[in-house]
Amino acid sequence: MPRILDQRILLLVISFSASVQSTKVLSEWKKCGDPECEKAMSRVQATMDYLGPDCRYLNFKTGEEIMVYSKLSRENENLWTGSKGKDFGYFPRDAVKVEEVLIGEEVEVLTKETDFLCLHDDKYTFE
């Protein structure tokens, strides 16, 4: 009986740590095309296949087109945010090449907690 209890506690700890990791703030700041981050910044093309580590990330195949809406800044400049069809999420900037710049100037704004939650079927998923 104690062994089963130990296994359940271990599974609970693993589940909790995975949940915390999947909702953690990736950066306090981001750059956008406007203060509300609604304007597309650029159009990029995937130079490699990418499969993200969790539901916050955008998965894509080589050659697919992605619209970029924000770029994390300061402590984590490698991640950009964009959409491909109805899918939206983070991806590494080195997995794409810029095809067209759509804005003249970037605006740096604070991120929000909701920037780092999973969005499925127009609902936020709290893990």
Coordinates of C-alpha atoms in Angstrom, one line a residue:
M1 CA 0.0 0.0 0.0
P2 CA 2.7 2.6 0.8
R3 CA 4.3 1.9 -2.6
I4 CA 1.1 2.8 -4.4
L5 CA 0.8 5.9 -2.4
D6 CA 4.4 6.9 -3.3
Q7 CA 3.6 6.4 -7.0
R8 CA 0.5 8.5 -6.8
I9 CA 2.3 11.3 -5.0
L10 CA 5.1 11.1 -7.7
L11 CA 2.5 11.3 -10.5
L12 CA 0.8 14.3 -8.8
V13 CA 4.2 16.1 -8.5
I14 CA 5.0 15.4 -12.1
S15 CA 1.6 16.6 -13.3
F16 CA 1.8 19.7 -11.2
S17 CA 5.3 20.6 -12.5
A18 CA 4.2 20.1 -16.1
S19 CA 1.2 22.3 -15.6
V20 CA 3.3 25.1 -14.1
Q21 CA 5.8 24.9 -16.9
S22 CA 3.1 25.1 -19.6
T23 CA 1.7 28.3 -18.2
K24 CA 4.9 30.1 -17.1
V25 CA 5.6 33.5 -18.5
L26 CA 8.2 33.3 -21.3
S27 CA 9.0 37.0 -21.3
E28 CA 7.8 40.2 -19.5
W29 CA 8.0 42.2 -22.8
K30 CA 7.1 41.8 -26.4
K31 CA 7.3 43.9 -29.6
C32 CA 4.3 44.4 -31.7
G33 CA 3.1 46.4 -34.8
D34 CA 0.7 48.5 -32.6
P35 CA 0.0 48.9 -28.8
E36 CA -2.7 46.3 -28.9
C37 CA -0.7 43.7 -30.9
E38 CA -3.5 43.4 -33.5
K39 CA -1.6 44.5 -36.6
A40 CA 0.4 41.9 -38.5
M41 CA 4.1 42.7 -38.3
S42 CA 5.4 40.5 -41.1
R43 CA 4.8 37.5 -43.4
V44 CA 7.3 34.7 -43.0
Q45 CA 7.9 31.3 -44.5
A46 CA 9.0 28.2 -42.6
T47 CA 12.5 27.1 -43.5
M48 CA 12.1 23.8 -41.5
D49 CA 9.4 21.6 -39.9
Y50 CA 8.6 22.6 -36.3
L51 CA 6.7 20.8 -33.6
G52 CA 6.4 22.8 -30.4
P53 CA 6.8 21.4 -26.9
D54 CA 3.2 22.2 -25.8
C55 CA -0.1 23.7 -26.9
R56 CA 1.2 27.3 -26.7
Y57 CA 3.4 26.7 -29.8
L58 CA 2.6 26.8 -33.5
N59 CA 3.4 23.7 -35.4
F60 CA 4.3 23.9 -39.1
K61 CA 6.0 22.3 -42.1
T62 CA 8.7 23.7 -44.3
G63 CA 7.3 26.2 -46.8
E64 CA 4.2 27.1 -44.9
E65 CA 3.4 30.8 -44.6
I66 CA 2.9 32.4 -41.2
M67 CA 1.7 35.9 -40.2
V68 CA 3.8 37.3 -37.3
Y69 CA 1.9 39.4 -34.7
S70 CA 4.5 39.8 -31.9
K71 CA 8.1 39.0 -30.9
L72 CA 9.1 38.3 -27.4
S73 CA 11.8 40.8 -26.3
R74 CA 14.5 41.3 -23.7
E75 CA 14.9 38.0 -21.8
N76 CA 13.6 35.7 -24.6
E77 CA 14.0 37.3 -28.1
N78 CA 14.1 33.9 -29.9
L79 CA 10.3 33.4 -29.8
W80 CA 7.9 35.0 -32.2
T81 CA 4.0 34.7 -32.2
G82 CA 2.1 34.1 -35.3
S83 CA -0.8 32.4 -37.1
K84 CA -1.2 29.9 -39.8
G85 CA -4.8 29.5 -40.8
K86 CA -6.8 29.1 -37.6
D87 CA -3.7 28.0 -35.6
F88 CA -1.9 30.5 -33.4
G89 CA 1.2 30.2 -31.2
Y90 CA 4.9 30.7 -30.5
F91 CA 7.7 29.5 -32.7
P92 CA 11.5 30.0 -32.9
R93 CA 12.5 32.9 -35.2
D94 CA 15.3 30.9 -36.6
A95 CA 12.8 28.4 -38.1
V96 CA 11.5 31.0 -40.5
K97 CA 12.6 33.6 -43.1
V98 CA 11.0 37.0 -43.5
E99 CA 9.2 37.3 -46.8
E100 CA 7.5 40.7 -46.3
V101 CA 7.7 43.4 -43.5
L102 CA 4.2 44.9 -43.0
I103 CA 5.0 47.7 -40.4
G104 CA 7.3 50.6 -40.3
E105 CA 8.1 50.6 -36.5
E106 CA 7.9 48.1 -33.7
V107 CA 6.3 49.0 -30.3
E108 CA 7.4 47.4 -27.1
V109 CA 4.7 46.5 -24.6
L110 CA 4.3 44.4 -21.4
T111 CA 3.1 40.9 -21.9
K112 CA -0.1 39.7 -20.2
E113 CA -0.7 36.5 -18.3
T114 CA -3.2 35.5 -21.1
D115 CA -0.3 35.6 -23.6
F116 CA 0.9 32.4 -22.2
L117 CA -2.2 30.3 -22.0
C118 CA -3.3 27.7 -24.5
L119 CA -6.2 28.7 -26.7
H120 CA -8.4 25.9 -28.1
D121 CA -11.7 26.4 -29.9
D122 CA -11.9 30.1 -28.8
K123 CA -11.6 29.1 -25.1
Y124 CA -8.6 29.4 -22.8
T125 CA -7.3 26.1 -21.5
F126 CA -6.1 26.3 -17.9
E127 CA -3.9 23.4 -17.2

